[in-house]
């Protein structure tokens, strides 16, 4: 389970987060919605340990992040706007490198499995600097899950992807859901939200203002209308 308590973040005089109390159950796939500047990406970065909160606590499986950062970070995969890939490395070299950081057993086997999963086996040994945005994102997805994390944080993962890459990403998310991975995804894509998520949490001006279940939603229009009514 992921839980934040009275989470705040200030940069200078600007309040990015204003007391965020967030709960995501184990194995749940949750969308984080809200207008630009609502604080969604900041929440993900704080949960991942990449950014320090001004005040408040993050608990992962009842352990405080601040006191157990080294242990907790090993359980988290994070996909952000940056791929964190080395552009002169090939996909296999990137994944083996990151896998070794996490002490992944049989890392070359694991890396090849993931490269196949994201549909890039033919480009396994090509430097990623020549890859398209969609290809880079696919390898970045593999990087984020190289160590089989129990928690996966996705920051607008569908942005800029072609239809094939979107389908691959959704299949990965759905497979991880079946395996019990807890997932938080920042997104503006309501079609993908309905396909992959269990619930949505809505943020506005650094606060959580509501949440609702995705299951049972009739269509994208229903979700959009509900969301629009909350943030208007």
PDB file of C-alpha atoms in Angstrom:
ATOM      1  CA  UNK A   1       0.000   0.000   0.000  1.00  0.00           C
ATOM      2  CA  UNK A   2       1.071   3.564  -0.720  1.00  0.00           C
ATOM      3  CA  UNK A   3      -0.039   6.307   1.639  1.00  0.00           C
ATOM      4  CA  UNK A   4       0.896   9.961   1.914  1.00  0.00           C
ATOM      5  CA  UNK A   5       0.045  12.060   4.940  1.00  0.00           C
ATOM      6  CA  UNK A   6      -0.257  15.865   4.815  1.00  0.00           C
ATOM      7  CA  UNK A   7       2.301  16.009   2.015  1.00  0.00           C
ATOM      8  CA  UNK A   8       3.459  19.535   1.142  1.00  0.00           C
ATOM      9  CA  UNK A   9       6.005  20.927  -1.285  1.00  0.00           C
ATOM     10  CA  UNK A  10       7.091  24.547  -1.529  1.00  0.00           C
ATOM     11  CA  UNK A  11       9.542  26.074  -3.967  1.00  0.00           C
ATOM     12  CA  UNK A  12      10.305  29.569  -2.777  1.00  0.00           C
ATOM     13  CA  UNK A  13       6.945  31.132  -2.014  1.00  0.00           C
ATOM     14  CA  UNK A  14       5.072  28.822  -4.386  1.00  0.00           C
ATOM     15  CA  UNK A  15       3.052  25.974  -2.858  1.00  0.00           C
ATOM     16  CA  UNK A  16       3.100  22.986  -5.218  1.00  0.00           C
ATOM     17  CA  UNK A  17       1.403  20.566  -2.808  1.00  0.00           C
ATOM     18  CA  UNK A  18      -0.850  21.664   0.053  1.00  0.00           C
ATOM     19  CA  UNK A  19      -1.430  18.722   2.364  1.00  0.00           C
ATOM     20  CA  UNK A  20      -1.947  15.717   0.096  1.00  0.00           C
ATOM     21  CA  UNK A  21      -3.483  12.634   1.729  1.00  0.00           C
ATOM     22  CA  UNK A  22      -3.291   9.853  -0.836  1.00  0.00           C
ATOM     23  CA  UNK A  23      -4.024   6.142  -0.420  1.00  0.00           C
ATOM     24  CA  UNK A  24      -3.464   3.508  -3.099  1.00  0.00           C
ATOM     25  CA  UNK A  25      -4.197  -0.087  -2.171  1.00  0.00           C
ATOM     26  CA  UNK A  26      -1.796  -2.910  -2.933  1.00  0.00           C
ATOM     27  CA  UNK A  27      -2.343  -4.226  -6.471  1.00  0.00           C
ATOM     28  CA  UNK A  28      -4.484  -1.260  -7.482  1.00  0.00           C
ATOM     29  CA  UNK A  29      -3.923   0.682 -10.706  1.00  0.00           C
ATOM     30  CA  UNK A  30      -4.727   4.338 -10.098  1.00  0.00           C
ATOM     31  CA  UNK A  31      -4.849   7.263 -12.500  1.00  0.00           C
ATOM     32  CA  UNK A  32      -3.801  10.675 -11.200  1.00  0.00           C
ATOM     33  CA  UNK A  33      -5.738  13.368 -13.042  1.00  0.00           C
ATOM     34  CA  UNK A  34      -5.745  17.145 -12.963  1.00  0.00           C
ATOM     35  CA  UNK A  35      -4.924  20.277 -14.952  1.00  0.00           C
ATOM     36  CA  UNK A  36      -1.331  21.279 -15.632  1.00  0.00           C
ATOM     37  CA  UNK A  37       0.288  22.597 -12.467  1.00  0.00           C
ATOM     38  CA  UNK A  38      -1.954  20.582 -10.148  1.00  0.00           C
ATOM     39  CA  UNK A  39       1.062  18.813  -8.587  1.00  0.00           C
ATOM     40  CA  UNK A  40       0.602  15.336 -10.078  1.00  0.00           C
ATOM     41  CA  UNK A  41       4.196  14.789 -11.224  1.00  0.00           C
ATOM     42  CA  UNK A  42       5.485  16.239  -7.959  1.00  0.00           C
ATOM     43  CA  UNK A  43       3.553  13.592  -6.019  1.00  0.00           C
ATOM     44  CA  UNK A  44       5.110  10.830  -8.134  1.00  0.00           C
ATOM     45  CA  UNK A  45       8.633  12.203  -7.695  1.00  0.00           C
ATOM     46  CA  UNK A  46       8.218  12.411  -3.926  1.00  0.00           C
ATOM     47  CA  UNK A  47       6.834   8.853  -3.684  1.00  0.00           C
ATOM     48  CA  UNK A  48       9.734   7.613  -5.822  1.00  0.00           C
ATOM     49  CA  UNK A  49      12.276   9.323  -3.587  1.00  0.00           C
ATOM     50  CA  UNK A  50      13.572  11.553  -6.403  1.00  0.00           C
ATOM     51  CA  UNK A  51      12.233  14.689  -4.708  1.00  0.00           C
ATOM     52  CA  UNK A  52      12.023  15.550  -1.025  1.00  0.00           C
ATOM     53  CA  UNK A  53       8.778  16.848   0.438  1.00  0.00           C
ATOM     54  CA  UNK A  54       8.761  20.071   2.429  1.00  0.00           C
ATOM     55  CA  UNK A  55       6.676  18.330   5.090  1.00  0.00           C
ATOM     56  CA  UNK A  56       4.519  15.265   5.550  1.00  0.00           C
ATOM     57  CA  UNK A  57       5.184  11.550   5.258  1.00  0.00           C
ATOM     58  CA  UNK A  58       5.177   8.844   2.607  1.00  0.00           C
ATOM     59  CA  UNK A  59       4.483   5.293   3.773  1.00  0.00           C
ATOM     60  CA  UNK A  60       5.128   2.279   1.557  1.00  0.00           C
ATOM     61  CA  UNK A  61       3.794  -0.962   3.026  1.00  0.00           C
ATOM     62  CA  UNK A  62       3.656   0.793   6.421  1.00  0.00           C
ATOM     63  CA  UNK A  63       7.331   1.823   6.227  1.00  0.00           C
ATOM     64  CA  UNK A  64       8.256   5.491   6.252  1.00  0.00           C
ATOM     65  CA  UNK A  65      10.127   6.438   3.087  1.00  0.00           C
ATOM     66  CA  UNK A  66      12.492   8.787   4.927  1.00  0.00           C
ATOM     67  CA  UNK A  67      13.667   6.066   7.305  1.00  0.00           C
ATOM     68  CA  UNK A  68      13.756   3.201   4.798  1.00  0.00           C
ATOM     69  CA  UNK A  69      14.667   4.908   1.543  1.00  0.00           C
ATOM     70  CA  UNK A  70      17.290   2.414   0.369  1.00  0.00           C
ATOM     71  CA  UNK A  71      15.019  -0.597   0.884  1.00  0.00           C
ATOM     72  CA  UNK A  72      11.891   1.042  -0.536  1.00  0.00           C
ATOM     73  CA  UNK A  73      13.539   2.409  -3.684  1.00  0.00           C
ATOM     74  CA  UNK A  74      14.400  -1.141  -4.732  1.00  0.00           C
ATOM     75  CA  UNK A  75      10.678  -1.945  -4.867  1.00  0.00           C
ATOM     76  CA  UNK A  76       9.799   1.004  -7.157  1.00  0.00           C
ATOM     77  CA  UNK A  77       9.972   1.411 -10.926  1.00  0.00           C
ATOM     78  CA  UNK A  78       9.645   4.945 -12.310  1.00  0.00           C
ATOM     79  CA  UNK A  79       8.898   6.028 -15.869  1.00  0.00           C
ATOM     80  CA  UNK A  80       9.145   9.787 -16.330  1.00  0.00           C
ATOM     81  CA  UNK A  81       9.416  12.223 -19.222  1.00  0.00           C
ATOM     82  CA  UNK A  82      13.127  11.411 -19.356  1.00  0.00           C
ATOM     83  CA  UNK A  83      14.040   7.914 -20.534  1.00  0.00           C
ATOM     84  CA  UNK A  84      17.152   7.722 -18.309  1.00  0.00           C
ATOM     85  CA  UNK A  85      18.740   5.688 -21.093  1.00  0.00           C
ATOM     86  CA  UNK A  86      22.361   6.089 -22.208  1.00  0.00           C
ATOM     87  CA  UNK A  87      22.064   7.094 -25.855  1.00  0.00           C
ATOM     88  CA  UNK A  88      25.321   5.454 -26.966  1.00  0.00           C
ATOM     89  CA  UNK A  89      24.242   2.133 -25.408  1.00  0.00           C
ATOM     90  CA  UNK A  90      22.031  -0.408 -27.157  1.00  0.00           C
ATOM     91  CA  UNK A  91      18.810  -1.657 -25.526  1.00  0.00           C
ATOM     92  CA  UNK A  92      20.526  -4.773 -24.215  1.00  0.00           C
ATOM     93  CA  UNK A  93      23.443  -2.736 -22.815  1.00  0.00           C
ATOM     94  CA  UNK A  94      21.100  -0.267 -21.106  1.00  0.00           C
ATOM     95  CA  UNK A  95      18.984  -2.970 -19.513  1.00  0.00           C
ATOM     96  CA  UNK A  96      21.941  -5.061 -18.382  1.00  0.00           C
ATOM     97  CA  UNK A  97      23.499  -1.956 -16.827  1.00  0.00           C
ATOM     98  CA  UNK A  98      20.349  -1.073 -14.864  1.00  0.00           C
ATOM     99  CA  UNK A  99      19.701  -4.690 -13.966  1.00  0.00           C
ATOM    100  CA  UNK A 100      23.130  -4.984 -12.390  1.00  0.00           C
ATOM    101  CA  UNK A 101      22.400  -1.935 -10.241  1.00  0.00           C
ATOM    102  CA  UNK A 102      19.474  -3.888  -8.789  1.00  0.00           C
ATOM    103  CA  UNK A 103      21.373  -7.198  -8.581  1.00  0.00           C
ATOM    104  CA  UNK A 104      18.914  -8.869 -10.961  1.00  0.00           C
ATOM    105  CA  UNK A 105      19.711 -12.552 -11.444  1.00  0.00           C
ATOM    106  CA  UNK A 106      20.242 -13.866 -14.991  1.00  0.00           C
ATOM    107  CA  UNK A 107      20.163 -10.284 -16.167  1.00  0.00           C
ATOM    108  CA  UNK A 108      20.863 -10.947 -19.838  1.00  0.00           C
ATOM    109  CA  UNK A 109      17.979 -13.417 -20.009  1.00  0.00           C
ATOM    110  CA  UNK A 110      15.687 -10.947 -18.234  1.00  0.00           C
ATOM    111  CA  UNK A 111      16.789  -8.093 -20.520  1.00  0.00           C
ATOM    112  CA  UNK A 112      16.137 -10.110 -23.683  1.00  0.00           C
ATOM    113  CA  UNK A 113      12.695 -11.129 -22.405  1.00  0.00           C
ATOM    114  CA  UNK A 114      11.741  -7.504 -21.815  1.00  0.00           C
ATOM    115  CA  UNK A 115      13.119  -6.324 -25.160  1.00  0.00           C
ATOM    116  CA  UNK A 116      10.970  -8.980 -26.803  1.00  0.00           C
ATOM    117  CA  UNK A 117       7.978  -7.938 -24.701  1.00  0.00           C
ATOM    118  CA  UNK A 118       8.231  -4.351 -25.982  1.00  0.00           C
ATOM    119  CA  UNK A 119       8.695  -5.531 -29.567  1.00  0.00           C
ATOM    120  CA  UNK A 120      12.259  -4.396 -30.224  1.00  0.00           C
ATOM    121  CA  UNK A 121      14.250  -7.617 -30.554  1.00  0.00           C
ATOM    122  CA  UNK A 122      15.394  -6.664 -34.062  1.00  0.00           C
ATOM    123  CA  UNK A 123      17.005  -3.506 -32.630  1.00  0.00           C
ATOM    124  CA  UNK A 124      18.527  -5.112 -29.554  1.00  0.00           C
ATOM    125  CA  UNK A 125      22.104  -4.168 -30.457  1.00  0.00           C
ATOM    126  CA  UNK A 126      21.498  -0.758 -32.083  1.00  0.00           C
ATOM    127  CA  UNK A 127      22.439   2.406 -30.151  1.00  0.00           C
ATOM    128  CA  UNK A 128      19.277   4.012 -28.795  1.00  0.00           C
ATOM    129  CA  UNK A 129      20.333   7.489 -29.997  1.00  0.00           C
ATOM    130  CA  UNK A 130      18.926   6.517 -33.401  1.00  0.00           C
ATOM    131  CA  UNK A 131      15.530   5.466 -31.985  1.00  0.00           C
ATOM    132  CA  UNK A 132      12.223   7.245 -32.464  1.00  0.00           C
ATOM    133  CA  UNK A 133      10.323   8.657 -29.472  1.00  0.00           C
ATOM    134  CA  UNK A 134       8.074   5.603 -29.419  1.00  0.00           C
ATOM    135  CA  UNK A 135      10.989   3.165 -29.516  1.00  0.00           C
ATOM    136  CA  UNK A 136      12.787   5.029 -26.733  1.00  0.00           C
ATOM    137  CA  UNK A 137       9.660   4.940 -24.599  1.00  0.00           C
ATOM    138  CA  UNK A 138       9.337   1.193 -25.097  1.00  0.00           C
ATOM    139  CA  UNK A 139      12.885   0.584 -23.884  1.00  0.00           C
ATOM    140  CA  UNK A 140      12.313   3.035 -21.029  1.00  0.00           C
ATOM    141  CA  UNK A 141       9.316   0.921 -19.988  1.00  0.00           C
ATOM    142  CA  UNK A 142      11.572  -2.142 -19.951  1.00  0.00           C
ATOM    143  CA  UNK A 143      14.135  -0.221 -17.888  1.00  0.00           C
ATOM    144  CA  UNK A 144      11.483   0.748 -15.347  1.00  0.00           C
ATOM    145  CA  UNK A 145      10.471  -2.870 -14.730  1.00  0.00           C
ATOM    146  CA  UNK A 146      13.859  -4.579 -15.150  1.00  0.00           C
ATOM    147  CA  UNK A 147      13.954  -5.407 -11.412  1.00  0.00           C
ATOM    148  CA  UNK A 148      10.317  -6.630 -11.240  1.00  0.00           C
ATOM    149  CA  UNK A 149       9.180  -3.780  -8.963  1.00  0.00           C
ATOM    150  CA  UNK A 150       6.108  -4.201  -6.782  1.00  0.00           C
ATOM    151  CA  UNK A 151       5.279  -0.509  -7.378  1.00  0.00           C
ATOM    152  CA  UNK A 152       5.320   1.209 -10.766  1.00  0.00           C
ATOM    153  CA  UNK A 153       5.008   4.987 -11.178  1.00  0.00           C
ATOM    154  CA  UNK A 154       4.196   6.264 -14.682  1.00  0.00           C
ATOM    155  CA  UNK A 155       4.289   9.964 -15.589  1.00  0.00           C
ATOM    156  CA  UNK A 156       2.195  10.509 -18.745  1.00  0.00           C
ATOM    157  CA  UNK A 157       3.524   7.290 -20.317  1.00  0.00           C
ATOM    158  CA  UNK A 158       1.350   7.432 -23.453  1.00  0.00           C
ATOM    159  CA  UNK A 159       2.458  10.895 -24.572  1.00  0.00           C
ATOM    160  CA  UNK A 160       3.926  10.920 -28.083  1.00  0.00           C
ATOM    161  CA  UNK A 161       3.485   7.191 -28.666  1.00  0.00           C
ATOM    162  CA  UNK A 162       2.185   5.669 -31.885  1.00  0.00           C
ATOM    163  CA  UNK A 163      -0.679   3.180 -31.753  1.00  0.00           C
ATOM    164  CA  UNK A 164       1.594   0.123 -31.652  1.00  0.00           C
ATOM    165  CA  UNK A 165       3.602   1.538 -28.749  1.00  0.00           C
ATOM    166  CA  UNK A 166       0.383   2.452 -26.892  1.00  0.00           C
ATOM    167  CA  UNK A 167      -0.896  -1.093 -27.320  1.00  0.00           C
ATOM    168  CA  UNK A 168       2.402  -2.556 -26.070  1.00  0.00           C
ATOM    169  CA  UNK A 169       2.428  -0.268 -23.041  1.00  0.00           C
ATOM    170  CA  UNK A 170      -1.162  -1.114 -22.139  1.00  0.00           C
ATOM    171  CA  UNK A 171      -0.430  -4.825 -22.449  1.00  0.00           C
ATOM    172  CA  UNK A 172       2.533  -4.418 -20.104  1.00  0.00           C
ATOM    173  CA  UNK A 173       0.385  -2.519 -17.589  1.00  0.00           C
ATOM    174  CA  UNK A 174      -2.369  -5.140 -17.738  1.00  0.00           C
ATOM    175  CA  UNK A 175       0.146  -7.967 -17.315  1.00  0.00           C
ATOM    176  CA  UNK A 176       1.685  -6.244 -14.294  1.00  0.00           C
ATOM    177  CA  UNK A 177      -1.798  -5.747 -12.842  1.00  0.00           C
ATOM    178  CA  UNK A 178      -2.375  -9.485 -13.075  1.00  0.00           C
ATOM    179  CA  UNK A 179       0.901 -10.023 -11.221  1.00  0.00           C
ATOM    180  CA  UNK A 180      -0.271  -7.743  -8.390  1.00  0.00           C
ATOM    181  CA  UNK A 181       1.872  -4.692  -9.124  1.00  0.00           C
ATOM    182  CA  UNK A 182       0.648  -1.438  -7.584  1.00  0.00           C
ATOM    183  CA  UNK A 183       0.566   1.252 -10.276  1.00  0.00           C
ATOM    184  CA  UNK A 184       0.057   5.032 -10.197  1.00  0.00           C
ATOM    185  CA  UNK A 185      -0.213   6.698 -13.589  1.00  0.00           C
ATOM    186  CA  UNK A 186      -0.364  10.416 -14.317  1.00  0.00           C
ATOM    187  CA  UNK A 187      -2.332  10.784 -17.534  1.00  0.00           C
ATOM    188  CA  UNK A 188      -4.530  13.046 -19.638  1.00  0.00           C
ATOM    189  CA  UNK A 189      -5.537  10.183 -21.925  1.00  0.00           C
ATOM    190  CA  UNK A 190      -9.030   9.082 -20.922  1.00  0.00           C
ATOM    191  CA  UNK A 191      -9.140   6.208 -23.418  1.00  0.00           C
ATOM    192  CA  UNK A 192      -6.056   4.584 -21.878  1.00  0.00           C
ATOM    193  CA  UNK A 193      -7.279   5.344 -18.370  1.00  0.00           C
ATOM    194  CA  UNK A 194     -10.476   3.356 -18.939  1.00  0.00           C
ATOM    195  CA  UNK A 195      -8.549   0.475 -20.495  1.00  0.00           C
ATOM    196  CA  UNK A 196      -5.982   0.084 -17.717  1.00  0.00           C
ATOM    197  CA  UNK A 197      -7.035   1.736 -14.422  1.00  0.00           C
ATOM    198  CA  UNK A 198      -9.220   0.739 -11.474  1.00  0.00           C
ATOM    199  CA  UNK A 199      -9.809   4.225 -10.111  1.00  0.00           C
ATOM    200  CA  UNK A 200      -8.943   7.870 -10.676  1.00  0.00           C
ATOM    201  CA  UNK A 201      -7.831  10.507  -8.190  1.00  0.00           C
ATOM    202  CA  UNK A 202      -8.335  14.136  -9.178  1.00  0.00           C
ATOM    203  CA  UNK A 203      -5.952  16.919  -8.150  1.00  0.00           C
ATOM    204  CA  UNK A 204      -6.364  20.672  -8.375  1.00  0.00           C
ATOM    205  CA  UNK A 205      -4.010  23.390  -7.140  1.00  0.00           C
ATOM    206  CA  UNK A 206      -1.935  21.027  -5.028  1.00  0.00           C
ATOM    207  CA  UNK A 207      -4.854  19.255  -3.362  1.00  0.00           C
ATOM    208  CA  UNK A 208      -6.738  16.011  -3.874  1.00  0.00           C
ATOM    209  CA  UNK A 209     -10.332  16.996  -4.525  1.00  0.00           C
ATOM    210  CA  UNK A 210     -12.045  13.676  -5.307  1.00  0.00           C
ATOM    211  CA  UNK A 211     -11.696  10.105  -6.500  1.00  0.00           C
ATOM    212  CA  UNK A 212     -13.929   7.722  -8.376  1.00  0.00           C
ATOM    213  CA  UNK A 213     -14.000   4.154  -9.654  1.00  0.00           C
ATOM    214  CA  UNK A 214     -13.249   3.503 -13.322  1.00  0.00           C
ATOM    215  CA  UNK A 215     -14.842   0.068 -13.434  1.00  0.00           C
ATOM    216  CA  UNK A 216     -18.426   0.341 -14.600  1.00  0.00           C
ATOM    217  CA  UNK A 217     -17.899   3.587 -16.487  1.00  0.00           C
ATOM    218  CA  UNK A 218     -19.944   3.464 -19.673  1.00  0.00           C
ATOM    219  CA  UNK A 219     -17.498   5.267 -21.929  1.00  0.00           C
ATOM    220  CA  UNK A 220     -14.851   7.955 -22.238  1.00  0.00           C
ATOM    221  CA  UNK A 221     -17.518  10.667 -22.370  1.00  0.00           C
ATOM    222  CA  UNK A 222     -18.797   9.738 -18.897  1.00  0.00           C
ATOM    223  CA  UNK A 223     -15.322   9.997 -17.390  1.00  0.00           C
ATOM    224  CA  UNK A 224     -14.566  13.274 -19.148  1.00  0.00           C
ATOM    225  CA  UNK A 225     -17.824  14.837 -17.948  1.00  0.00           C
ATOM    226  CA  UNK A 226     -17.195  13.696 -14.371  1.00  0.00           C
ATOM    227  CA  UNK A 227     -13.664  15.045 -14.473  1.00  0.00           C
ATOM    228  CA  UNK A 228     -14.692  18.351 -16.033  1.00  0.00           C
ATOM    229  CA  UNK A 229     -17.276  18.877 -13.301  1.00  0.00           C
ATOM    230  CA  UNK A 230     -14.622  18.390 -10.619  1.00  0.00           C
ATOM    231  CA  UNK A 231     -11.927  20.716 -11.986  1.00  0.00           C
ATOM    232  CA  UNK A 232     -14.111  23.480 -13.429  1.00  0.00           C
TER     233      UNK A 232
END
